[in-house]
Amino acid sequence: MTSTTHRSADEIGRTELGPRPLPPLGPTRAVPLPDVEERVLPNGLRVLAAHRPGVPMVELRLRVPFAGDEPEHPAVAELLASTLLTGTATRDRVGIDDELAAVGADLGVNVDPERLQIGGSGLADGLPDLLGVLADVLTAATHPDGEVARERDRLVERISVARAQPRTIAREALQRKRFGDHPITREMPTGEAVAAVTVEQVRALHAAALVPGGSTLVLVGDIDPANAIAQVEKAVSGWVSDSPARELSTPPPITPSDLLLVHRAGSVQSQLRLSAPALRRHDPRYAALQLANLVFGGYFSSRWMENVREDKGYTYGAHSGIEFVPGGAVLGVETDVASDVTAPALLETRYELGRITAVPPTAAEVDAARAYAVGSLLISLDNQGGLASTLSALAADGLGIDWLRAHPARLESVTVEQVAEAALEFFAPTAFTGVVVGDADVIGARVRALGGITGP
Amino acid sequence: MPAPELHRTTLPNGLRVLVVPDPATPVVGVAVHVDVGFRSEPEGRTGFAHLFEHLMFQGSESLEKLAHFRHVQGSGGVFNGSTHQDYTDYFQVLPAAALERALFLEADRLRAPKLTQENLRNQIDVVKEEIRLNVLNRPYGGFPWILLPPVLYDTFPNAHNGYGDFSELEQASLEDAAAFFDTYYSPANAQVTVAGYLDVEETLRLVEKHFGDIPARPAPQRPSFGEPLPTGERRQSVIDAHAPLPAIALGYRMPDPGSDLDGYLGHALLGSVLGDGEAARLQRRLVHVDGLVTDISASAGLMGPLDARDPDTFTITAVHPSAVDPDRVLAAVDEELDKLAAEGPSTEELARQVARWSAGLHQENDRVMYRMLGLGARELLYGRAEISAELPDRLAAVTPEQVRAAAAALRSGGRGVLLVEPKEGE
């Protein structure tokens, strides 16, 4: 179509020399992880700091356990997060942003049923300024009336946009299906609930729940760790509270059951979301489960992906993974497929779940998954932000950099048999529950015919 | 931060090579940038450049289908590819031990990809799912990168949908694929970038070993995609069945980044002054003071700054409540642009935005993957990977007057206005 004289597809795929051998791998380099300095400040805030030069930046992650049982909690928490950076006793919204920008810094706040997180970064030599703004909003945010009113309207609008996303609809349905009405399911409040929040509620929640005890601050970058911790102590000394941050209770264990069919009119794709119990990182079988998950659907070269994408063309992506919840972990099996192939895609998904239990991973499959687990860990930690996020997540789970350092060896020592055992226990089709979201008028008959599904 | 060492060579078959060592990381990346993007695909075959990108992962003379993925990931690496206006990239990042394997994998498919009917049909299905996922089944799908160009541009290369129409994707043939490969995937039309933990001499030797015997073919003549500047305002509305709120996108033409980089950067910083952060002008005025829009942003480049040759697009996008007339949004944007066109930003205002940009560039450079892709794209598009290292200084040198001039240019030229409207009754 573009050149008048070109070779045929057949000619293009052949050379005189013929196929060539794959070169071997060279020697492996170890994961260079810095030491992490750690201290609990007098106000109860735990601070972790690591020297990671390379670029003259520092990454910051503050994690505050932020659970709440009251029905209005998610709406108040969202509005609190939206107005945290909009005013303090001495700075207004623009002043806060100007001060951050002057040192190349950004701060962002987000909240979920488990924690409130303030994440950001800035030029390393601006760390005192970044910490100054952070401490100011933690101790003296005023949540000004006008800002709360405006952010409340915006939040209602943003929620309407988010709820139009199929992935949001599917996530909500899955959370309800696997955790009932436990607070962990309340990831996004309704617009009505947000509209009813008062400024007094926002300020009261800030005073009661945005507290240092039980919270963790991670700093990674071109910094001196001891000095950085001293700077944090100086900046946040006025951030105090008698009560500790609120941990989310453990959600109920997943009960295997039929999938729930959820109707979304006019959908041209369906969301398949299956879930089963899994293991925390602390469990001695965790590494084996991690490898079993990779072989099933945890990376591109997995059985499920190769089947439903590269063989059948049902989907652009199919992914399984381990998600951590308080006190435990769950497996998630997720893909989006066109309406007309929803039933066949579900059939293949169940087939692959059955197959990994009945036809366990081979040594070659396990070795490939192992190399990927080690290598992708290395790659994810090759930058300050990746290391900071990982340290923050591990700290929340009571683990430190030693766990990270030892993990490649843990992955290396897992046997093929251990992976097979993990696959049998955790991927058995009988362990799962979940949802299928789509246009029930189009997909319903064929999906129901497969059995194991309830709903409209 | 010191500028990265850049080592260049060109193989006898025309393949350009850029090697960038970094002793501080344990990983290495290999990228192949091919000088063809969706602007070059022929009429009647919209989406073909992207579809062809998918086909390049489907096997080669030495590697059966699926082997490429398995070898990259089974060596501990990650991979991807992407199709842009003017280029298509293929890349992998792996533990340094896998460098030669990565070079082998990229060379093998650039030399002799296995293009089969079965893989073509399969990947047409996969691409259609990608489009359903990213465009058809979600609110604001393709906003604004697919929807805005046909409002601002007249010619097929600039105006058409780079993801492609289903009917045209379905008509794609193996013959099309063979012609596309022989025309555009010549070694003289491509560039290899290797970055990370490596020895320069050894890497150059390995590049030569694996890519050197790809037979030379002529590089295609690259046409200009230039078209006259639009005069006046062009407006179009589209209905989005999934969108709960209306949205608006404004598109303006920008200076040629190749011949007027500083003019281009003036527009880039104008985008920041307008849209980056709570203190930015459009945020303050339209979001917080007037309450006209839910969210607003402004930026240079339809797919990001310095990601295409001329012509490229400056965009302002916003989502707003149904009760707000879009003309009120336009009027407020114009007022803010007029203010900037008259007075320019203050020195401090501009300095803050430059500091944020520098920090963002540092973050980009902190990851081997992004550093490599940035260097590779700038080398291919503008012939100067150095631009990546120079950007902090060049941005810092942009004056308030240049940003003022950029605002004045937006106000004096034509523009495209796209209105996205929710479906009636929803």
JSON list of N, CA, C and O in Angstrom, two decimals, chain A residues 287-313:
[
{"chain": "A", "resi": 287, "resn": "ALA", "atom": "N", "xyz": [5.99, -16.34, 48.68]},
{"chain": "A", "resi": 287, "resn": "ALA", "atom": "CA", "xyz": [6.77, -16.32, 47.43]},
{"chain": "A", "resi": 287, "resn": "ALA", "atom": "C", "xyz": [6.24, -17.38, 46.45]},
{"chain": "A", "resi": 287, "resn": "ALA", "atom": "O", "xyz": [6.18, -17.14, 45.24]},
{"chain": "A", "resi": 288, "resn": "ALA", "atom": "N", "xyz": [5.85, -18.53, 46.97]},
{"chain": "A", "resi": 288, "resn": "ALA", "atom": "CA", "xyz": [5.30, -19.59, 46.10]},
{"chain": "A", "resi": 288, "resn": "ALA", "atom": "C", "xyz": [3.99, -19.12, 45.47]},
{"chain": "A", "resi": 288, "resn": "ALA", "atom": "O", "xyz": [3.73, -19.35, 44.28]},
{"chain": "A", "resi": 289, "resn": "LEU", "atom": "N", "xyz": [3.16, -18.45, 46.27]},
{"chain": "A", "resi": 289, "resn": "LEU", "atom": "CA", "xyz": [1.89, -17.94, 45.73]},
{"chain": "A", "resi": 289, "resn": "LEU", "atom": "C", "xyz": [2.16, -16.86, 44.68]},
{"chain": "A", "resi": 289, "resn": "LEU", "atom": "O", "xyz": [1.49, -16.80, 43.64]},
{"chain": "A", "resi": 290, "resn": "GLN", "atom": "N", "xyz": [3.15, -16.01, 44.95]},
{"chain": "A", "resi": 290, "resn": "GLN", "atom": "CA", "xyz": [3.49, -14.96, 44.00]},
{"chain": "A", "resi": 290, "resn": "GLN", "atom": "C", "xyz": [3.86, -15.58, 42.64]},
{"chain": "A", "resi": 290, "resn": "GLN", "atom": "O", "xyz": [3.42, -15.11, 41.58]},
{"chain": "A", "resi": 291, "resn": "LEU", "atom": "N", "xyz": [4.64, -16.65, 42.66]},
{"chain": "A", "resi": 291, "resn": "LEU", "atom": "CA", "xyz": [5.03, -17.30, 41.40]},
{"chain": "A", "resi": 291, "resn": "LEU", "atom": "C", "xyz": [3.84, -18.00, 40.74]},
{"chain": "A", "resi": 291, "resn": "LEU", "atom": "O", "xyz": [3.67, -17.94, 39.52]},
{"chain": "A", "resi": 292, "resn": "ALA", "atom": "N", "xyz": [3.01, -18.65, 41.55]},
{"chain": "A", "resi": 292, "resn": "ALA", "atom": "CA", "xyz": [1.82, -19.29, 40.98]},
{"chain": "A", "resi": 292, "resn": "ALA", "atom": "C", "xyz": [0.94, -18.25, 40.31]},
{"chain": "A", "resi": 292, "resn": "ALA", "atom": "O", "xyz": [0.39, -18.47, 39.21]},
{"chain": "A", "resi": 293, "resn": "ASN", "atom": "N", "xyz": [0.82, -17.09, 40.94]},
{"chain": "A", "resi": 293, "resn": "ASN", "atom": "CA", "xyz": [0.00, -16.02, 40.37]},
{"chain": "A", "resi": 293, "resn": "ASN", "atom": "C", "xyz": [0.57, -15.54, 39.03]},
{"chain": "A", "resi": 293, "resn": "ASN", "atom": "O", "xyz": [-0.16, -15.32, 38.08]},
{"chain": "A", "resi": 294, "resn": "LEU", "atom": "N", "xyz": [1.90, -15.38, 38.98]},
{"chain": "A", "resi": 294, "resn": "LEU", "atom": "CA", "xyz": [2.51, -14.96, 37.71]},
{"chain": "A", "resi": 294, "resn": "LEU", "atom": "C", "xyz": [2.20, -15.96, 36.61]},
{"chain": "A", "resi": 294, "resn": "LEU", "atom": "O", "xyz": [1.82, -15.59, 35.51]},
{"chain": "A", "resi": 295, "resn": "VAL", "atom": "N", "xyz": [2.37, -17.23, 36.92]},
{"chain": "A", "resi": 295, "resn": "VAL", "atom": "CA", "xyz": [2.13, -18.25, 35.90]},
{"chain": "A", "resi": 295, "resn": "VAL", "atom": "C", "xyz": [0.67, -18.22, 35.44]},
{"chain": "A", "resi": 295, "resn": "VAL", "atom": "O", "xyz": [0.38, -18.34, 34.25]},
{"chain": "A", "resi": 296, "resn": "PHE", "atom": "N", "xyz": [-0.26, -17.97, 36.37]},
{"chain": "A", "resi": 296, "resn": "PHE", "atom": "CA", "xyz": [-1.67, -17.96, 35.98]},
{"chain": "A", "resi": 296, "resn": "PHE", "atom": "C", "xyz": [-2.01, -16.74, 35.13]},
{"chain": "A", "resi": 296, "resn": "PHE", "atom": "O", "xyz": [-2.50, -16.87, 34.01]},
{"chain": "A", "resi": 297, "resn": "GLY", "atom": "N", "xyz": [-1.79, -15.54, 35.69]},
{"chain": "A", "resi": 297, "resn": "GLY", "atom": "CA", "xyz": [-2.23, -14.34, 34.97]},
{"chain": "A", "resi": 297, "resn": "GLY", "atom": "C", "xyz": [-1.55, -13.06, 35.43]},
{"chain": "A", "resi": 297, "resn": "GLY", "atom": "O", "xyz": [-2.00, -11.97, 35.12]},
{"chain": "A", "resi": 298, "resn": "GLY", "atom": "N", "xyz": [-0.44, -13.20, 36.15]},
{"chain": "A", "resi": 298, "resn": "GLY", "atom": "CA", "xyz": [0.20, -12.04, 36.76]},
{"chain": "A", "resi": 298, "resn": "GLY", "atom": "C", "xyz": [1.13, -11.27, 35.86]},
{"chain": "A", "resi": 298, "resn": "GLY", "atom": "O", "xyz": [1.61, -10.21, 36.25]},
{"chain": "A", "resi": 299, "resn": "TYR", "atom": "N", "xyz": [1.42, -11.76, 34.69]},
{"chain": "A", "resi": 299, "resn": "TYR", "atom": "CA", "xyz": [2.24, -11.00, 33.73]},
{"chain": "A", "resi": 299, "resn": "TYR", "atom": "C", "xyz": [1.85, -11.41, 32.32]},
{"chain": "A", "resi": 299, "resn": "TYR", "atom": "O", "xyz": [1.00, -12.27, 32.11]},
{"chain": "A", "resi": 300, "resn": "PHE", "atom": "N", "xyz": [2.47, -10.73, 31.35]},
{"chain": "A", "resi": 300, "resn": "PHE", "atom": "CA", "xyz": [2.03, -10.95, 29.97]},
{"chain": "A", "resi": 300, "resn": "PHE", "atom": "C", "xyz": [2.20, -12.40, 29.55]},
{"chain": "A", "resi": 300, "resn": "PHE", "atom": "O", "xyz": [1.33, -12.98, 28.90]},
{"chain": "A", "resi": 301, "resn": "SER", "atom": "N", "xyz": [3.34, -13.00, 29.94]},
{"chain": "A", "resi": 301, "resn": "SER", "atom": "CA", "xyz": [3.63, -14.37, 29.52]},
{"chain": "A", "resi": 301, "resn": "SER", "atom": "C", "xyz": [2.93, -15.40, 30.40]},
{"chain": "A", "resi": 301, "resn": "SER", "atom": "O", "xyz": [3.50, -16.43, 30.71]},
{"chain": "A", "resi": 302, "resn": "SER", "atom": "N", "xyz": [1.72, -15.10, 30.80]},
{"chain": "A", "resi": 302, "resn": "SER", "atom": "CA", "xyz": [1.00, -16.03, 31.67]},
{"chain": "A", "resi": 302, "resn": "SER", "atom": "C", "xyz": [0.03, -16.88, 30.84]},
{"chain": "A", "resi": 302, "resn": "SER", "atom": "O", "xyz": [-0.30, -16.54, 29.71]},
{"chain": "A", "resi": 303, "resn": "ARG", "atom": "N", "xyz": [-0.40, -17.96, 31.42]},
{"chain": "A", "resi": 303, "resn": "ARG", "atom": "CA", "xyz": [-1.31, -18.86, 30.71]},
{"chain": "A", "resi": 303, "resn": "ARG", "atom": "C", "xyz": [-2.60, -18.16, 30.29]},
{"chain": "A", "resi": 303, "resn": "ARG", "atom": "O", "xyz": [-3.08, -18.30, 29.17]},
{"chain": "A", "resi": 304, "resn": "TRP", "atom": "N", "xyz": [-3.17, -17.44, 31.23]},
{"chain": "A", "resi": 304, "resn": "TRP", "atom": "CA", "xyz": [-4.49, -16.83, 30.97]},
{"chain": "A", "resi": 304, "resn": "TRP", "atom": "C", "xyz": [-4.39, -15.76, 29.89]},
{"chain": "A", "resi": 304, "resn": "TRP", "atom": "O", "xyz": [-5.19, -15.69, 28.96]},
{"chain": "A", "resi": 305, "resn": "MET", "atom": "N", "xyz": [-3.36, -14.86, 29.99]},
{"chain": "A", "resi": 305, "resn": "MET", "atom": "CA", "xyz": [-3.16, -13.81, 29.00]},
{"chain": "A", "resi": 305, "resn": "MET", "atom": "C", "xyz": [-2.90, -14.40, 27.62]},
{"chain": "A", "resi": 305, "resn": "MET", "atom": "O", "xyz": [-3.45, -13.94, 26.62]},
{"chain": "A", "resi": 306, "resn": "GLU", "atom": "N", "xyz": [-2.04, -15.39, 27.57]},
{"chain": "A", "resi": 306, "resn": "GLU", "atom": "CA", "xyz": [-1.72, -15.99, 26.27]},
{"chain": "A", "resi": 306, "resn": "GLU", "atom": "C", "xyz": [-2.96, -16.62, 25.65]},
{"chain": "A", "resi": 306, "resn": "GLU", "atom": "O", "xyz": [-3.15, -16.60, 24.43]},
{"chain": "A", "resi": 307, "resn": "ASN", "atom": "N", "xyz": [-3.82, -17.16, 26.49]},
{"chain": "A", "resi": 307, "resn": "ASN", "atom": "CA", "xyz": [-5.05, -17.77, 26.00]},
{"chain": "A", "resi": 307, "resn": "ASN", "atom": "C", "xyz": [-6.04, -16.71, 25.51]},
{"chain": "A", "resi": 307, "resn": "ASN", "atom": "O", "xyz": [-6.41, -16.68, 24.34]},
{"chain": "A", "resi": 308, "resn": "VAL", "atom": "N", "xyz": [-6.46, -15.81, 26.43]},
{"chain": "A", "resi": 308, "resn": "VAL", "atom": "CA", "xyz": [-7.60, -14.95, 26.07]},
{"chain": "A", "resi": 308, "resn": "VAL", "atom": "C", "xyz": [-7.20, -13.76, 25.20]},
{"chain": "A", "resi": 308, "resn": "VAL", "atom": "O", "xyz": [-8.04, -13.20, 24.49]},
{"chain": "A", "resi": 309, "resn": "ARG", "atom": "N", "xyz": [-5.94, -13.38, 25.20]},
{"chain": "A", "resi": 309, "resn": "ARG", "atom": "CA", "xyz": [-5.53, -12.28, 24.30]},
{"chain": "A", "resi": 309, "resn": "ARG", "atom": "C", "xyz": [-4.83, -12.82, 23.06]},
{"chain": "A", "resi": 309, "resn": "ARG", "atom": "O", "xyz": [-5.28, -12.62, 21.95]},
{"chain": "A", "resi": 310, "resn": "GLU", "atom": "N", "xyz": [-3.70, -13.49, 23.27]},
{"chain": "A", "resi": 310, "resn": "GLU", "atom": "CA", "xyz": [-2.86, -13.82, 22.12]},
{"chain": "A", "resi": 310, "resn": "GLU", "atom": "C", "xyz": [-3.40, -14.98, 21.30]},
{"chain": "A", "resi": 310, "resn": "GLU", "atom": "O", "xyz": [-3.10, -15.09, 20.11]},
{"chain": "A", "resi": 311, "resn": "ASP", "atom": "N", "xyz": [-4.18, -15.85, 21.91]},
{"chain": "A", "resi": 311, "resn": "ASP", "atom": "CA", "xyz": [-4.78, -16.93, 21.11]},
{"chain": "A", "resi": 311, "resn": "ASP", "atom": "C", "xyz": [-6.17, -16.54, 20.62]},
{"chain": "A", "resi": 311, "resn": "ASP", "atom": "O", "xyz": [-6.48, -16.62, 19.44]},
{"chain": "A", "resi": 312, "resn": "LYS", "atom": "N", "xyz": [-7.03, -16.08, 21.55]},
{"chain": "A", "resi": 312, "resn": "LYS", "atom": "CA", "xyz": [-8.43, -15.86, 21.19]},
{"chain": "A", "resi": 312, "resn": "LYS", "atom": "C", "xyz": [-8.76, -14.42, 20.78]},
{"chain": "A", "resi": 312, "resn": "LYS", "atom": "O", "xyz": [-9.80, -14.19, 20.16]},
{"chain": "A", "resi": 313, "resn": "GLY", "atom": "N", "xyz": [-7.95, -13.45, 21.17]},
{"chain": "A", "resi": 313, "resn": "GLY", "atom": "CA", "xyz": [-8.27, -12.06, 20.83]},
{"chain": "A", "resi": 313, "resn": "GLY", "atom": "C", "xyz": [-9.50, -11.53, 21.54]},
{"chain": "A", "resi": 313, "resn": "GLY", "atom": "O", "xyz": [-10.16, -10.62, 21.05]}
]
